[in-house]
Coordinates of C-alpha atoms and ligand atoms in Angstrom, one line a residue:
X1 CA 312.0 271.1 156.0
X2 CA 313.3 269.0 153.3
X3 CA 314.2 265.5 153.9
X4 CA 317.8 264.0 153.6
X5 CA 317.5 261.5 150.8
X6 CA 319.0 258.1 151.7
X7 CA 321.8 256.9 149.2
X8 CA 321.3 253.2 149.0
X9 CA 324.1 252.8 146.4
X10 CA 326.6 254.4 149.0
X11 CA 325.4 252.3 151.8
X12 CA 325.6 249.2 149.6
X13 CA 329.2 250.2 148.5
X14 CA 330.2 250.3 152.2
X15 CA 328.9 247.0 153.0
X16 CA 330.5 245.4 149.9
X17 CA 333.8 246.9 150.8
X18 CA 333.6 245.7 154.4
X19 CA 333.0 242.2 152.8
X20 CA 335.8 242.4 150.4
X21 CA 338.1 243.5 153.0
X22 CA 337.4 240.5 155.0
X23 CA 337.3 237.9 152.2
X24 CA 340.7 239.3 151.0
X25 CA 342.2 238.8 154.4
X26 CA 340.7 235.2 154.3
X27 CA 342.1 234.3 151.3
X28 CA 345.5 236.2 152.1
X29 CA 345.5 233.5 155.2
X30 CA 345.4 230.7 152.4
X31 CA 341.8 229.9 152.9
X32 CA 339.4 229.4 150.1
X33 CA 337.0 232.1 149.1
X34 CA 333.2 231.9 150.0
X35 CA 330.9 230.6 147.3
X36 CA 327.3 231.3 146.4
X37 CA 325.4 229.1 144.0
X38 CA 322.2 230.8 142.4
X39 CA 319.3 228.8 140.8
X40 CA 317.5 230.5 138.2
X41 CA 314.5 228.5 136.8
X42 CA 313.1 229.8 133.4
X43 CA 313.6 233.1 131.6
X44 CA 311.7 235.8 133.8
X45 CA 313.6 239.0 132.6
X46 CA 313.5 240.9 136.1
X47 CA 314.9 237.6 137.7
X48 CA 317.5 237.5 135.1
X49 CA 318.6 241.1 136.0
X50 CA 318.3 240.5 139.7
X51 CA 320.6 237.4 139.6
X52 CA 323.1 239.0 137.5
X53 CA 323.3 242.0 139.9
X54 CA 323.8 239.7 142.7
X55 CA 326.6 237.7 140.9
X56 CA 328.4 241.1 140.0
X57 CA 328.2 242.1 143.8
X58 CA 329.6 238.5 144.9
X59 CA 332.3 238.9 142.2
X60 CA 333.2 242.4 143.5
X61 CA 333.8 241.2 147.1
X62 CA 335.9 238.4 145.9
X63 CA 333.0 235.8 146.8
X64 CA 332.8 233.1 143.9
X65 CA 329.4 232.7 142.4
X66 CA 327.8 230.5 139.8
X67 CA 324.6 230.7 138.2
X68 CA 322.6 227.6 137.5
X69 CA 320.1 228.2 134.6
X70 CA 317.3 225.6 134.7
X71 CA 314.7 225.3 131.7
X72 CA 311.3 226.6 132.5
X73 CA 309.7 223.2 131.7
X74 CA 311.5 220.9 134.2
X75 CA 309.8 219.1 137.1
X76 CA 309.8 220.2 140.7
X77 CA 311.7 217.1 141.3
X78 CA 314.5 218.0 139.2
X79 CA 315.0 221.3 140.9
X80 CA 314.9 219.6 144.2
X81 CA 317.7 217.4 143.0
X82 CA 319.9 220.3 142.1
X83 CA 319.3 221.6 145.5
X84 CA 320.1 218.5 147.3
X85 CA 323.4 218.2 145.2
X86 CA 324.4 221.9 146.0
X87 CA 323.5 221.0 149.8
X88 CA 326.0 218.2 150.0
X89 CA 329.0 220.4 148.3
X90 CA 331.0 221.4 151.1
X91 CA 332.5 224.3 149.0
X92 CA 329.0 225.6 148.5
X93 CA 328.2 228.2 151.2
X94 CA 325.1 229.9 150.2
X95 CA 322.4 228.7 148.0
X96 CA 319.7 230.8 146.6
X97 CA 316.6 230.2 144.4
X98 CA 315.5 233.2 142.5
X99 CA 311.8 233.5 143.0
X100 CA 309.3 233.5 141.2
X101 CA 309.3 229.9 140.4
X102 CA 307.1 228.6 137.3
X103 CA 303.7 227.7 138.4
X104 CA 304.1 223.9 138.2
X105 CA 306.2 223.9 141.4
X106 CA 305.6 224.7 145.2
X107 CA 307.9 227.7 146.0
X108 CA 307.4 226.3 149.8
X109 CA 308.6 223.0 149.0
X110 CA 311.7 224.2 146.9
X111 CA 312.7 227.0 149.5
X112 CA 312.4 224.3 152.3
X113 CA 314.8 222.1 150.4
X114 CA 317.6 224.2 150.8
X115 CA 319.9 223.3 153.9
X116 CA 319.0 226.0 156.6
X117 CA 322.8 226.7 157.0
X118 CA 323.1 227.5 153.3
X119 CA 319.8 229.3 153.1
X120 CA 321.3 232.8 152.5
X121 CA 317.8 234.1 151.3
X122 CA 316.2 233.0 154.6
X123 CA 313.0 231.5 153.0
X124 CA 313.5 228.0 154.4
X125 CA 310.5 227.6 156.9
X126 CA 313.1 226.9 159.5
X127 CA 314.8 230.2 159.2
X128 CA 311.3 231.9 159.1
X129 CA 310.4 230.0 162.3
X130 CA 313.7 230.7 164.2
X131 CA 313.5 234.2 163.2
X132 CA 310.0 234.6 164.9
X133 CA 311.1 233.1 168.0
X134 CA 314.3 235.2 168.3
X135 CA 316.8 232.6 167.5
X136 CA 319.7 233.2 165.0
X137 CA 318.5 232.9 161.6
X138 CA 319.3 234.2 157.9
X139 CA 317.2 237.2 157.5
X140 CA 315.7 237.7 154.0
X141 CA 317.6 240.4 151.9
X142 CA 314.9 243.1 151.7
X143 CA 314.0 243.1 155.4
X144 CA 317.7 243.1 156.4
X145 CA 318.3 246.1 153.7
X146 CA 315.6 248.0 155.5
X147 CA 317.0 247.3 158.9
X148 CA 320.6 248.0 157.9
X149 CA 319.3 251.4 156.5
X150 CA 317.6 252.2 159.7
X151 CA 320.7 251.3 161.6
X152 CA 322.9 253.5 159.6
X153 CA 320.6 256.5 160.2
X154 CA 321.4 256.1 163.9
X155 CA 317.9 256.3 165.1
X156 CA 316.5 254.4 167.7
X157 CA 313.0 253.0 167.3
X158 CA 312.3 252.3 170.8
X159 CA 308.8 253.6 171.7
X160 CA 308.3 255.2 168.3
X161 CA 305.3 254.3 166.0
X162 CA 306.3 252.2 163.0
X163 CA 303.8 251.7 160.2
X164 CA 304.4 248.9 157.6
X165 CA 302.1 249.0 154.5
X166 CA 302.1 245.5 153.1
X167 CA 302.2 242.2 154.8
X168 CA 304.0 239.7 152.2
X169 CA 305.8 236.8 153.9
X170 CA 309.1 237.6 152.5
X171 CA 308.8 241.6 152.8
X172 CA 306.3 243.4 154.7
X173 CA 305.7 240.8 157.4
X174 CA 309.3 240.2 158.5
X175 CA 309.9 244.0 158.6
X176 CA 307.2 244.4 160.9
X177 CA 308.4 241.6 163.1
X178 CA 311.8 243.3 163.3
X179 CA 310.3 246.7 164.2
X180 CA 308.1 245.3 167.1
X181 CA 310.4 242.8 168.6
X182 CA 312.4 243.7 171.6
X183 CA 315.7 245.0 170.6
X184 CA 318.7 242.8 170.7
X185 CA 321.7 243.8 172.9
X186 CA 323.4 246.7 171.3
X187 CA 320.7 247.3 168.6
X188 CA 318.8 250.4 168.1
X189 CA 316.1 248.8 165.9
X190 CA 313.0 247.2 167.5
X191 CA 310.6 248.0 170.4
X192 CA 308.6 250.2 168.1
X193 CA 304.8 250.2 168.3
X194 CA 304.1 248.6 165.0
X195 CA 300.9 248.6 162.9
X196 CA 300.7 246.5 159.7
X197 CA 298.6 247.9 157.0
X198 CA 297.4 245.8 154.0
X199 CA 294.9 245.6 151.1
X200 CA 291.8 245.2 153.5
X201 CA 292.8 248.4 155.5
X202 CA 290.2 251.0 154.6
X203 CA 291.6 254.2 153.0
X204 CA 290.4 256.3 155.9
X205 CA 292.1 254.0 158.5
X206 CA 295.3 253.9 156.4
X207 CA 295.5 257.6 156.2
X208 CA 294.9 257.6 160.2
X209 CA 297.5 255.2 160.8
X210 CA 300.1 256.7 158.2
X211 CA 299.7 260.1 160.1
X212 CA 301.0 258.5 163.4
X213 CA 303.9 257.0 162.0
X214 CA 307.5 258.2 162.9
X215 CA 308.9 255.4 160.8
X216 CA 307.0 254.4 157.6
X217 CA 307.8 251.5 155.5
X218 CA 305.9 250.8 152.3
X219 CA 306.1 247.6 150.6
X220 CA 302.7 247.4 148.4
X221 CA 303.8 248.0 144.7
X222 CA 301.2 250.6 144.4
X223 CA 302.8 253.8 143.0
X224 CA 301.5 257.0 144.8
X225 CA 299.9 255.2 147.7
X226 CA 301.4 257.6 150.1
X227 CA 301.2 261.3 149.5
X228 CA 302.6 264.4 151.5
X229 CA 299.1 265.3 153.2
X230 CA 299.1 261.7 154.6
X231 CA 302.4 261.9 156.6
X232 CA 303.6 263.6 159.7
X233 CA 306.5 266.1 159.7
X234 CA 309.7 264.5 160.2
X235 CA 308.6 261.0 159.5
X236 CA 311.3 258.6 158.2
X237 CA 310.4 256.8 155.1
X238 CA 311.6 253.6 153.7
X239 CA 310.1 252.9 150.3
X240 CA 310.4 249.3 149.4
X241 CA 308.1 249.3 146.7
X242 CA 309.4 249.2 142.9
X243 CA 307.0 249.4 139.9
X244 CA 307.6 249.9 136.4
X245 CA 305.4 252.6 134.9
X246 CA 305.4 254.5 131.6
X247 CA 305.6 258.3 132.1
X248 CA 304.0 261.0 130.2
X249 CA 306.4 260.6 127.3
X250 CA 305.9 256.8 127.0
X251 CA 309.2 256.0 128.7
X252 CA 309.7 253.2 131.0
X253 CA 310.6 254.3 134.7
X254 CA 310.8 252.9 138.3
X255 CA 308.7 254.3 141.0
X256 CA 308.2 253.4 144.6
X257 CA 305.0 253.5 146.6
X258 CA 305.7 257.0 147.9
X259 CA 305.1 260.3 146.1
X260 CA 308.7 261.2 146.5
X261 CA 308.5 264.8 145.3
X262 CA 305.6 265.7 147.9
X263 CA 306.6 263.5 150.8
X264 CA 310.4 264.5 150.8
X265 CA 309.4 268.0 151.6
X266 CA 308.0 266.8 154.9
X267 CA 310.0 263.7 155.8
X268 CA 313.2 264.0 157.7
X269 CA 314.8 260.8 155.8
X270 CA 313.6 259.2 152.6
X271 CA 314.8 256.4 150.4
X272 CA 314.5 257.1 146.5
X273 CA 313.4 254.7 144.1
X274 CA 315.6 253.4 142.4
X275 CA 318.8 253.6 144.3
X276 CA 317.4 253.4 147.9
X277 CA 316.5 249.9 149.3
X278 CA 317.3 247.8 146.1
X279 CA 321.2 248.0 146.1
X280 CA 321.3 247.5 149.7
X281 CA 319.2 244.4 149.4
X282 CA 321.8 243.0 147.0
X283 CA 324.6 243.7 149.5
X284 CA 322.8 241.9 152.1
X285 CA 322.5 238.7 150.3
X286 CA 326.3 238.6 149.8
X287 CA 326.7 239.4 153.6
X288 CA 324.6 236.3 154.5
X289 CA 326.8 234.3 152.2
X290 CA 329.8 235.4 154.1
X291 CA 328.1 234.6 157.5
X292 CA 327.2 231.2 156.1
X293 CA 330.8 230.5 155.0
X294 CA 331.8 231.4 158.6
X295 CA 329.2 229.2 160.0
X296 CA 328.5 232.5 162.1
X297 CA 325.1 231.3 163.0
X298 CA 324.5 228.6 165.7
X299 CA 322.3 226.2 163.8
X300 CA 322.8 223.1 166.0
X301 CA 322.0 219.9 164.0
X302 CA 321.0 222.3 160.8
X303 CA 324.6 223.5 160.5
X304 CA 325.5 223.5 156.9
X305 CA 328.4 221.2 157.5
X306 CA 326.3 218.5 159.2
X307 CA 323.9 217.0 156.6
X308 CA 321.0 215.0 157.6
X309 CA 321.6 211.2 156.7
X310 CA 320.1 209.9 153.6
Ligands
ADP401 P1 306.0 242.3 148.1 O1 306.3 240.8 147.9 O2 307.0 243.2 147.4 O3 305.8 242.6 149.5 P2 303.2 241.6 147.2 O4 302.6 242.1 145.9 O5 303.4 240.3 147.5 O6 304.7 242.5 147.4 O7 302.3 242.2 148.4 C1 301.7 243.3 148.3 C2 301.4 243.9 149.6 O8 300.5 245.2 149.6 C3 300.2 242.7 150.2 O9 300.5 242.5 151.5 C4 299.0 243.8 150.2 O10 298.1 243.5 151.4 C5 299.5 245.1 150.3 N1 298.5 246.3 149.9 C6 297.9 246.1 148.8 N2 297.1 247.2 148.6 C7 297.2 248.0 149.9 C8 296.7 249.3 150.4 N3 295.8 249.9 149.7 N4 297.1 249.7 151.5 C9 298.2 248.9 152.2 N5 298.6 247.7 151.8 C10 298.3 247.3 150.5

């Protein structure tokens, strides 16, 4: 069999159009448009591109967006001050701090400074914790992109074997948490028997687990980690890895963790790189911004409109 290639760009387009429709009806009702503020510290070239893509996506949907560029050499305290100011602006619905941050600041401290109700990246420890105990929370863009793709494939993961390669706190771990957790009412994602493989999984064990997977998610940044001989017929493959390599002709190319040519001959569905998970991820940040605007999540005392006293 030959896999259906999942068109991430098309999925992202559908999501963005849904948001656009909703935003234009809000504005037509005389309400203000949602607003996203992005903090970009330093000049990391990949970060500049990511931030630009998010701003363009916001713009497309009618969500206003500003990018705050902060020089590389500022102190952590300066960044915290900027965040505090954005926390207090009622017309800022979503705040996003582009990672990585320069080495002189703690990403944990900075991410935790974002008011949980405005934390559209879901990196604040309160959002991470709430998510772990099944409370409403902002889910980081990459995991929610993966889930969104699985949802739109109309597969039910209940009782299936899911294998996640990679355990990073923002990507692999939350994906695995979602796949193993009991399904929310009306959802078809969750209740899978979930295995997390990581850098200390011996190669023969990695092989063994991957072979058992009905759903395989890879997020390692290791090109060619998964080859056709390793997977089961009909597996659903979501490739989150994205690595820049030079091809035979010395041309730069983006590749995932999965040998696409080989594995797509055995899989039932597969995401390409680029054009798979990436575009959907961007759309999910924008979706979170709309949710923040609408105060969709029940944050109790951490609601974005209720600021802690100084
Ligand atoms: P990201 O933030 O995109 O998840 P990281 O570089 O932070 O990427 O994480 C890479 C992940 O890949 C780590 O969790 C690491 O344990 C995992 N990993 C590295 N090598 C292997 C391997 N051979 N098999 C499975 N997982 C691996």
